[in-house]
Amino acid sequence: MLDNAALATAADSAYGLTQELLSFFVNVSQTLTKNIPISIALAATFTILTWFCACNPGRAWWHKRDLVTDLCYWFFIPVITRYLRIGLLIVGAAVLFGITTADGLVAFYDNGHGPLATLSLPLQGALFLIGEDFILYWTHRYFHGARMWKYHAVHHSSEELEWISAARFHPVNLFLGSVLADVAMLLAGISPNVLVLIGPFTIAHSAFVHANLDWTLGPFKYVLAGPVFHRWHHTAPSRGGEKNFAATFPILDVLFGTFYMPAGELPDRYGIEEREFPTSFPAQLVHPFTR
Ligand SMILES: [Zn+2]
Ligand SMILES: [Zn+2]
C-alpha cells in the first residue's frame, strides 16, 4: 500500500504536469491569436493587389484546391517554430557555453551577449538580416540536394502559388532552415529583441514573395526578393526551380551565379514532378519518412 509521502509526491507530480500542460495550451493559443490580425491584414492586402496586378490569371486564393492544407501550416507552423527554437536555444547554450540553469539561460539571452550586443538595435537588425540570409541561402541549396529534397518538396508542392502558401514547410526543413539560422544569430550574440522587431517583417515579406503578383520590382530586383523573383523559384528545375535561393537579398544569387529573371517573361507553372504527392497536412508531414 502507498504511504502518505508517496501519495503526496504523486499528487505533486500530477499537479506539475497539469501546470506544464496548461502553460503549453496557453502558449499555443497566444501564438494562434497573435497570428489572426496579421493574417486578416495580409489577406485583405493581397486580395486587393492581386485584383489589379495578378501574375497568373485564375481563381482567387480562397478557392485554391489545398487551402485547408495551407491554413494548417499557416496557423501551426508558428507554434512548432516557437518550440523548436526554444529547444535549440537551450541545447546551443548548454553545448557551446556550458549554461544549464534556467536563470543562466535568461541572463544569457535576455539582451544578447558579447561585442554584437553592444551595437545599436538597428545595426544589430541589419547584421541579423544579412547573416541570417547568408545561412538561409546555403541551407536552402542544401535542401535542394538529393538527400534533403523529400522534406523541401513539401514547400514546392503548391501548384496554385499564393501568399497563404508561404508557411508550407516540413518541420525538418523548418528546424534545419530558419530555426537554425535564428538560433545561430542569437548564439553569436544578437539580442532577441531584434527577432521581436523583425518578426512581423519576415512574415509579411514571405507572404509577399509568394503572392500572385506580377511585380518584378524593376531595378530593385537585386536589392529585395519580390513576387516574380520567388515565383520563378517555384517553377520546374529546367526553368527557375534550381535558381533564386535567397529569402531576402537576391544579390546572394547574383554573387553565387543562381539569379534567374528572364526579361519580358512571367513564371506560370508551379509544383513538383512527383505526381503521387499527398495534398493533406498530416499526410505531407509523414510523407518524407515513407520514401
Ligand atoms: Zn526551394
Ligand atoms: Zn517559396
mmCIF file of C-alpha atoms and ligand atoms in Angstrom:
data_model
loop_
_atom_site.group_PDB
_atom_site.id
_atom_site.type_symbol
_atom_site.label_atom_id
_atom_site.label_comp_id
_atom_site.label_asym_id
_atom_site.label_seq_id
_atom_site.Cartn_x
_atom_site.Cartn_y
_atom_site.Cartn_z
ATOM 1 C CA MET A 1 0.000 0.000 0.000
ATOM 2 C CA LEU A 2 1.240 3.541 -0.748
ATOM 3 C CA ASP A 3 2.240 5.609 2.281
ATOM 4 C CA ASN A 4 1.332 9.280 2.691
ATOM 5 C CA ALA A 5 4.709 10.595 1.446
ATOM 6 C CA ALA A 6 4.433 8.604 -1.807
ATOM 7 C CA LEU A 7 0.869 9.855 -2.299
ATOM 8 C CA ALA A 8 1.984 13.447 -1.737
ATOM 9 C CA THR A 9 4.825 13.044 -4.305
ATOM 10 C CA ALA A 10 2.411 11.543 -6.832
ATOM 11 C CA ALA A 11 -0.035 14.415 -6.264
ATOM 12 C CA ASP A 12 2.826 16.931 -6.693
ATOM 13 C CA SER A 13 3.926 15.399 -9.997
ATOM 14 C CA ALA A 14 0.330 15.319 -11.259
ATOM 15 C CA TYR A 15 -0.037 18.996 -10.295
ATOM 16 C CA GLY A 16 3.280 19.851 -12.008
ATOM 17 C CA LEU A 17 2.226 18.020 -15.173
ATOM 18 C CA THR A 18 -1.158 19.791 -15.227
ATOM 19 C CA GLN A 19 0.592 23.178 -14.845
ATOM 20 C CA GLU A 20 3.006 22.291 -17.686
ATOM 21 C CA LEU A 21 0.117 21.238 -19.940
ATOM 22 C CA LEU A 22 -1.856 24.358 -19.067
ATOM 23 C CA SER A 23 1.035 26.688 -19.848
ATOM 24 C CA PHE A 24 1.612 24.771 -23.130
ATOM 25 C CA PHE A 25 -2.002 25.344 -24.204
ATOM 26 C CA VAL A 26 -1.888 28.995 -23.103
ATOM 27 C CA ASN A 27 1.266 29.461 -25.208
ATOM 28 C CA VAL A 28 -0.298 27.748 -28.216
ATOM 29 C CA SER A 29 -3.468 29.829 -28.038
ATOM 30 C CA GLN A 30 -1.452 33.053 -27.574
ATOM 31 C CA THR A 31 0.611 32.263 -30.687
ATOM 32 C CA LEU A 32 -2.568 31.460 -32.654
ATOM 33 C CA THR A 33 -4.426 34.590 -31.529
ATOM 34 C CA LYS A 34 -1.460 36.836 -32.311
ATOM 35 C CA ASN A 35 -1.461 35.417 -35.835
ATOM 36 C CA ILE A 36 -5.127 36.230 -36.594
ATOM 37 C CA PRO A 37 -4.982 40.060 -37.025
ATOM 38 C CA ILE A 38 -1.772 39.767 -39.121
ATOM 39 C CA SER A 39 -3.454 37.142 -41.315
ATOM 40 C CA ILE A 40 -6.556 39.291 -41.870
ATOM 41 C CA ALA A 41 -4.415 42.296 -42.840
ATOM 42 C CA LEU A 42 -2.334 40.191 -45.274
ATOM 43 C CA ALA A 43 -5.446 38.562 -46.774
ATOM 44 C CA ALA A 44 -7.053 41.971 -47.407
ATOM 45 C CA THR A 45 -3.863 43.479 -48.865
ATOM 46 C CA PHE A 46 -3.088 40.625 -51.272
ATOM 47 C CA THR A 47 -6.730 40.219 -52.338
ATOM 48 C CA ILE A 48 -6.810 43.858 -53.462
ATOM 49 C CA LEU A 49 -3.328 43.843 -55.035
ATOM 50 C CA THR A 50 -3.950 40.585 -56.932
ATOM 51 C CA TRP A 51 -7.178 42.057 -58.300
ATOM 52 C CA PHE A 52 -5.118 44.693 -60.158
ATOM 53 C CA CYS A 53 -1.685 43.071 -60.653
ATOM 54 C CA ALA A 54 -2.067 39.265 -60.888
ATOM 55 C CA CYS A 55 0.976 37.371 -62.164
ATOM 56 C CA ASN A 56 -1.225 34.465 -63.311
ATOM 57 C CA PRO A 57 -4.937 34.517 -64.133
ATOM 58 C CA GLY A 58 -7.161 32.053 -62.288
ATOM 59 C CA ARG A 59 -9.311 31.656 -59.237
ATOM 60 C CA ALA A 60 -8.973 33.673 -56.047
ATOM 61 C CA TRP A 61 -6.730 32.359 -53.261
ATOM 62 C CA TRP A 62 -9.676 31.300 -51.090
ATOM 63 C CA HIS A 63 -10.828 28.952 -53.869
ATOM 64 C CA LYS A 64 -7.469 27.231 -54.233
ATOM 65 C CA ARG A 65 -7.549 23.428 -54.085
ATOM 66 C CA ASP A 66 -5.414 22.809 -50.987
ATOM 67 C CA LEU A 67 -6.463 25.869 -48.993
ATOM 68 C CA VAL A 68 -7.131 23.774 -45.863
ATOM 69 C CA THR A 69 -3.584 22.349 -46.039
ATOM 70 C CA ASP A 70 -2.123 25.851 -46.358
ATOM 71 C CA LEU A 71 -4.247 27.109 -43.452
ATOM 72 C CA CYS A 72 -2.993 24.241 -41.256
ATOM 73 C CA TYR A 73 0.612 25.240 -41.996
ATOM 74 C CA TRP A 74 -0.192 28.928 -41.632
ATOM 75 C CA PHE A 75 -1.549 28.550 -38.092
ATOM 76 C CA PHE A 76 0.517 25.640 -36.735
ATOM 77 C CA ILE A 77 3.957 26.437 -38.131
ATOM 78 C CA PRO A 78 4.427 29.492 -35.820
ATOM 79 C CA VAL A 79 3.631 27.234 -32.831
ATOM 80 C CA ILE A 80 6.024 24.481 -33.996
ATOM 81 C CA THR A 81 8.720 27.082 -34.793
ATOM 82 C CA ARG A 82 8.441 28.560 -31.324
ATOM 83 C CA TYR A 83 9.053 25.234 -29.572
ATOM 84 C CA LEU A 84 11.789 24.105 -31.983
ATOM 85 C CA ARG A 85 13.551 27.449 -31.454
ATOM 86 C CA ILE A 86 13.339 27.276 -27.640
ATOM 87 C CA GLY A 87 14.678 23.684 -27.722
ATOM 88 C CA LEU A 88 17.624 24.574 -29.949
ATOM 89 C CA LEU A 89 18.409 27.712 -27.890
ATOM 90 C CA ILE A 90 18.639 25.585 -24.728
ATOM 91 C CA VAL A 91 20.805 22.898 -26.371
ATOM 92 C CA GLY A 92 23.030 25.521 -28.101
ATOM 93 C CA ALA A 93 23.730 27.437 -24.858
ATOM 94 C CA ALA A 94 24.468 24.189 -22.984
ATOM 95 C CA VAL A 95 26.788 22.702 -25.620
ATOM 96 C CA LEU A 96 28.647 25.873 -26.645
ATOM 97 C CA PHE A 97 28.671 27.874 -23.399
ATOM 98 C CA GLY A 98 28.043 25.283 -20.653
ATOM 99 C CA ILE A 99 24.890 27.099 -19.459
ATOM 100 C CA THR A 100 22.391 24.661 -17.986
ATOM 101 C CA THR A 101 20.276 26.537 -15.426
ATOM 102 C CA ALA A 102 17.027 28.405 -16.194
ATOM 103 C CA ASP A 103 18.354 31.642 -14.631
ATOM 104 C CA GLY A 104 21.614 31.290 -16.537
ATOM 105 C CA LEU A 105 19.685 30.940 -19.823
ATOM 106 C CA VAL A 106 17.543 34.008 -19.139
ATOM 107 C CA ALA A 107 20.626 36.104 -18.265
ATOM 108 C CA PHE A 108 22.494 34.800 -21.345
ATOM 109 C CA TYR A 109 19.756 35.501 -23.911
ATOM 110 C CA ASP A 110 17.995 38.442 -22.276
ATOM 111 C CA ASN A 111 19.772 41.241 -24.146
ATOM 112 C CA GLY A 112 22.269 39.393 -26.296
ATOM 113 C CA HIS A 113 25.903 38.975 -25.266
ATOM 114 C CA GLY A 114 29.462 39.750 -26.347
ATOM 115 C CA PRO A 115 30.540 42.505 -28.768
ATOM 116 C CA LEU A 116 27.448 42.269 -31.062
ATOM 117 C CA ALA A 117 25.081 43.101 -28.182
ATOM 118 C CA THR A 118 26.889 46.427 -27.591
ATOM 119 C CA LEU A 119 25.835 47.707 -31.052
ATOM 120 C CA SER A 120 22.657 49.756 -31.535
ATOM 121 C CA LEU A 121 19.446 47.788 -32.202
ATOM 122 C CA PRO A 122 19.128 48.965 -35.869
ATOM 123 C CA LEU A 123 22.735 47.892 -36.550
ATOM 124 C CA GLN A 124 22.122 44.532 -34.891
ATOM 125 C CA GLY A 125 18.966 44.244 -37.027
ATOM 126 C CA ALA A 126 20.953 44.851 -40.228
ATOM 127 C CA LEU A 127 23.615 42.302 -39.195
ATOM 128 C CA PHE A 128 20.889 39.806 -38.292
ATOM 129 C CA LEU A 129 19.207 40.155 -41.706
ATOM 130 C CA ILE A 130 22.486 39.779 -43.624
ATOM 131 C CA GLY A 131 23.843 36.898 -41.502
ATOM 132 C CA GLU A 132 20.517 35.062 -41.472
ATOM 133 C CA ASP A 133 20.034 35.433 -45.232
ATOM 134 C CA PHE A 134 23.543 34.095 -45.929
ATOM 135 C CA ILE A 135 22.864 30.995 -43.772
ATOM 136 C CA LEU A 136 19.396 30.523 -45.308
ATOM 137 C CA TYR A 137 20.764 30.783 -48.859
ATOM 138 C CA TRP A 138 23.086 27.800 -48.235
ATOM 139 C CA THR A 139 20.654 25.715 -46.186
ATOM 140 C CA HIS A 140 18.074 26.283 -48.941
ATOM 141 C CA ARG A 141 20.565 24.972 -51.547
ATOM 142 C CA TYR A 142 21.302 22.010 -49.271
ATOM 143 C CA PHE A 143 17.558 21.202 -49.173
ATOM 144 C CA HIS A 144 17.507 21.125 -52.988
ATOM 145 C CA GLY A 145 20.092 18.299 -52.906
ATOM 146 C CA ALA A 146 19.142 14.624 -53.372
ATOM 147 C CA ARG A 147 19.218 13.782 -49.632
ATOM 148 C CA MET A 148 17.016 16.599 -48.309
ATOM 149 C CA TRP A 149 14.674 17.290 -51.226
ATOM 150 C CA LYS A 150 11.984 14.957 -49.785
ATOM 151 C CA TYR A 151 11.472 17.461 -46.938
ATOM 152 C CA HIS A 152 11.700 20.609 -49.072
ATOM 153 C CA ALA A 153 9.370 19.152 -51.742
ATOM 154 C CA VAL A 154 6.531 19.970 -49.317
ATOM 155 C CA HIS A 155 7.222 23.690 -49.796
ATOM 156 C CA HIS A 156 7.361 23.317 -53.588
ATOM 157 C CA SER A 157 4.248 21.122 -53.812
ATOM 158 C CA SER A 158 1.821 24.056 -54.088
ATOM 159 C CA GLU A 159 0.553 24.248 -57.684
ATOM 160 C CA GLU A 160 -1.620 27.295 -57.134
ATOM 161 C CA LEU A 161 1.004 29.514 -55.553
ATOM 162 C CA GLU A 162 -0.478 32.190 -53.298
ATOM 163 C CA TRP A 163 0.554 34.304 -50.295
ATOM 164 C CA ILE A 164 -1.079 31.730 -47.999
ATOM 165 C CA SER A 165 1.372 29.048 -49.301
ATOM 166 C CA ALA A 166 4.274 30.860 -47.603
ATOM 167 C CA ALA A 167 4.246 28.819 -44.373
ATOM 168 C CA ARG A 168 4.145 25.417 -46.102
ATOM 169 C CA PHE A 169 7.323 23.916 -44.655
ATOM 170 C CA HIS A 170 8.001 20.450 -43.277
ATOM 171 C CA PRO A 171 9.175 20.724 -39.600
ATOM 172 C CA VAL A 172 12.547 19.124 -40.536
ATOM 173 C CA ASN A 173 13.026 21.847 -43.173
ATOM 174 C CA LEU A 174 11.970 24.462 -40.650
ATOM 175 C CA PHE A 175 14.330 23.149 -37.978
ATOM 176 C CA LEU A 176 17.430 22.973 -40.215
ATOM 177 C CA GLY A 177 16.401 26.175 -42.019
ATOM 178 C CA SER A 178 15.019 29.283 -40.364
ATOM 179 C CA VAL A 179 15.108 27.948 -36.763
ATOM 180 C CA LEU A 180 18.797 27.008 -37.079
ATOM 181 C CA ALA A 181 19.608 30.387 -38.684
ATOM 182 C CA ASP A 182 17.732 32.314 -35.925
ATOM 183 C CA VAL A 183 19.496 30.371 -33.178
ATOM 184 C CA ALA A 184 22.929 30.768 -34.831
ATOM 185 C CA MET A 185 22.448 34.556 -34.838
ATOM 186 C CA LEU A 186 21.275 34.610 -31.199
ATOM 187 C CA LEU A 187 24.207 32.402 -30.137
ATOM 188 C CA ALA A 188 26.543 34.822 -31.952
ATOM 189 C CA GLY A 189 25.286 37.493 -29.529
ATOM 190 C CA ILE A 190 22.448 39.318 -31.328
ATOM 191 C CA SER A 191 19.699 40.454 -28.929
ATOM 192 C CA PRO A 192 16.370 38.549 -29.116
ATOM 193 C CA ASN A 193 14.693 41.995 -29.233
ATOM 194 C CA VAL A 194 15.879 42.134 -32.854
ATOM 195 C CA LEU A 195 13.902 38.977 -33.586
ATOM 196 C CA VAL A 196 10.799 40.519 -31.995
ATOM 197 C CA LEU A 197 11.159 43.661 -34.157
ATOM 198 C CA ILE A 198 11.958 41.834 -37.402
ATOM 199 C CA GLY A 199 9.394 39.024 -36.894
ATOM 200 C CA PRO A 200 6.388 40.846 -38.425
ATOM 201 C CA PHE A 201 8.521 41.984 -41.389
ATOM 202 C CA THR A 202 9.610 38.379 -42.038
ATOM 203 C CA ILE A 203 6.000 37.111 -42.012
ATOM 204 C CA ALA A 204 4.763 39.917 -44.299
ATOM 205 C CA HIS A 205 7.736 39.596 -46.671
ATOM 206 C CA SER A 206 7.437 35.822 -47.044
ATOM 207 C CA ALA A 207 3.705 36.205 -47.792
ATOM 208 C CA PHE A 208 4.607 38.974 -50.291
ATOM 209 C CA VAL A 209 7.127 36.857 -52.286
ATOM 210 C CA HIS A 210 4.572 34.051 -52.658
ATOM 211 C CA ALA A 211 1.690 36.385 -53.588
ATOM 212 C CA ASN A 212 0.165 36.157 -57.051
ATOM 213 C CA LEU A 213 1.615 39.495 -58.205
ATOM 214 C CA ASP A 214 3.433 40.439 -61.412
ATOM 215 C CA TRP A 215 5.847 42.714 -59.551
ATOM 216 C CA THR A 216 9.447 42.357 -60.727
ATOM 217 C CA LEU A 217 10.497 45.366 -58.572
ATOM 218 C CA GLY A 218 12.344 46.823 -61.597
ATOM 219 C CA PRO A 219 15.935 47.830 -60.746
ATOM 220 C CA PHE A 220 15.308 46.892 -57.100
ATOM 221 C CA LYS A 221 15.015 43.214 -58.098
ATOM 222 C CA TYR A 222 18.637 42.747 -56.939
ATOM 223 C CA VAL A 223 18.006 44.508 -53.630
ATOM 224 C CA LEU A 224 14.892 42.796 -52.269
ATOM 225 C CA ALA A 225 13.262 39.473 -53.154
ATOM 226 C CA GLY A 226 9.894 40.136 -54.801
ATOM 227 C CA PRO A 227 6.976 38.014 -56.049
ATOM 228 C CA VAL A 228 8.257 37.348 -59.602
ATOM 229 C CA PHE A 229 11.771 36.547 -58.295
ATOM 230 C CA HIS A 230 10.482 33.925 -55.850
ATOM 231 C CA ARG A 231 7.674 32.581 -58.032
ATOM 232 C CA TRP A 232 10.370 31.628 -60.567
ATOM 233 C CA HIS A 233 11.952 29.529 -57.807
ATOM 234 C CA HIS A 234 8.706 27.530 -57.605
ATOM 235 C CA THR A 235 8.798 26.563 -61.323
ATOM 236 C CA ALA A 236 10.388 23.415 -62.868
ATOM 237 C CA PRO A 237 14.135 22.758 -62.309
ATOM 238 C CA SER A 238 14.713 23.365 -66.042
ATOM 239 C CA ARG A 239 13.377 26.919 -65.566
ATOM 240 C CA GLY A 240 13.884 28.758 -62.254
ATOM 241 C CA GLY A 241 13.414 25.803 -59.859
ATOM 242 C CA GLU A 242 17.154 25.475 -59.168
ATOM 243 C CA LYS A 243 17.689 29.244 -59.051
ATOM 244 C CA ASN A 244 16.717 32.223 -56.854
ATOM 245 C CA PHE A 245 17.512 30.651 -53.463
ATOM 246 C CA ALA A 246 17.778 33.905 -51.479
ATOM 247 C CA ALA A 247 14.991 34.598 -48.990
ATOM 248 C CA THR A 248 15.504 38.369 -48.740
ATOM 249 C CA PHE A 249 18.532 39.630 -50.714
ATOM 250 C CA PRO A 250 18.754 38.423 -54.364
ATOM 251 C CA ILE A 251 22.293 39.842 -54.520
ATOM 252 C CA LEU A 252 23.340 36.490 -52.972
ATOM 253 C CA ASP A 253 22.026 34.721 -56.089
ATOM 254 C CA VAL A 254 23.902 37.195 -58.285
ATOM 255 C CA LEU A 255 27.124 36.553 -56.286
ATOM 256 C CA PHE A 256 26.802 32.757 -56.395
ATOM 257 C CA GLY A 257 25.547 32.541 -60.002
ATOM 258 C CA THR A 258 21.956 31.448 -59.355
ATOM 259 C CA PHE A 259 19.989 34.589 -60.245
ATOM 260 C CA TYR A 260 17.158 33.940 -62.755
ATOM 261 C CA MET A 261 14.668 36.503 -64.022
ATOM 262 C CA PRO A 262 14.299 36.281 -67.831
ATOM 263 C CA ALA A 263 13.305 39.661 -69.283
ATOM 264 C CA GLY A 264 9.733 40.071 -70.532
ATOM 265 C CA GLU A 265 8.603 36.711 -69.126
ATOM 266 C CA LEU A 266 6.492 35.762 -66.123
ATOM 267 C CA PRO A 267 6.510 32.381 -64.327
ATOM 268 C CA ASP A 268 3.281 30.416 -64.856
ATOM 269 C CA ARG A 269 3.614 26.719 -63.844
ATOM 270 C CA TYR A 270 4.372 25.701 -60.273
ATOM 271 C CA GLY A 271 4.707 22.495 -58.279
ATOM 272 C CA ILE A 272 6.863 19.373 -58.308
ATOM 273 C CA GLU A 273 7.359 16.458 -60.698
ATOM 274 C CA GLU A 274 6.230 13.774 -58.206
ATOM 275 C CA ARG A 275 2.642 13.053 -59.249
ATOM 276 C CA GLU A 276 1.564 10.992 -56.214
ATOM 277 C CA PHE A 277 2.494 13.689 -53.692
ATOM 278 C CA PRO A 278 -0.068 13.863 -50.836
ATOM 279 C CA THR A 279 -2.131 17.039 -50.517
ATOM 280 C CA SER A 280 -3.323 16.928 -46.886
ATOM 281 C CA PHE A 281 -1.366 18.407 -43.952
ATOM 282 C CA PRO A 282 -0.929 15.186 -41.892
ATOM 283 C CA ALA A 283 -0.050 13.097 -44.985
ATOM 284 C CA GLN A 284 2.595 15.663 -46.040
ATOM 285 C CA LEU A 285 4.175 15.579 -42.565
ATOM 286 C CA VAL A 286 4.557 11.789 -42.751
ATOM 287 C CA HIS A 287 5.423 11.501 -46.452
ATOM 288 C CA PRO A 288 9.234 12.175 -46.295
ATOM 289 C CA PHE A 289 9.635 9.298 -43.820
ATOM 290 C CA THR A 290 7.827 6.798 -46.029
ATOM 291 C CA ARG A 291 10.140 7.137 -49.041
HETATM 292 ZN ZN ZN B 1 13.306 25.777 -52.721
HETATM 293 ZN ZN ZN B 2 8.599 29.584 -51.570
#
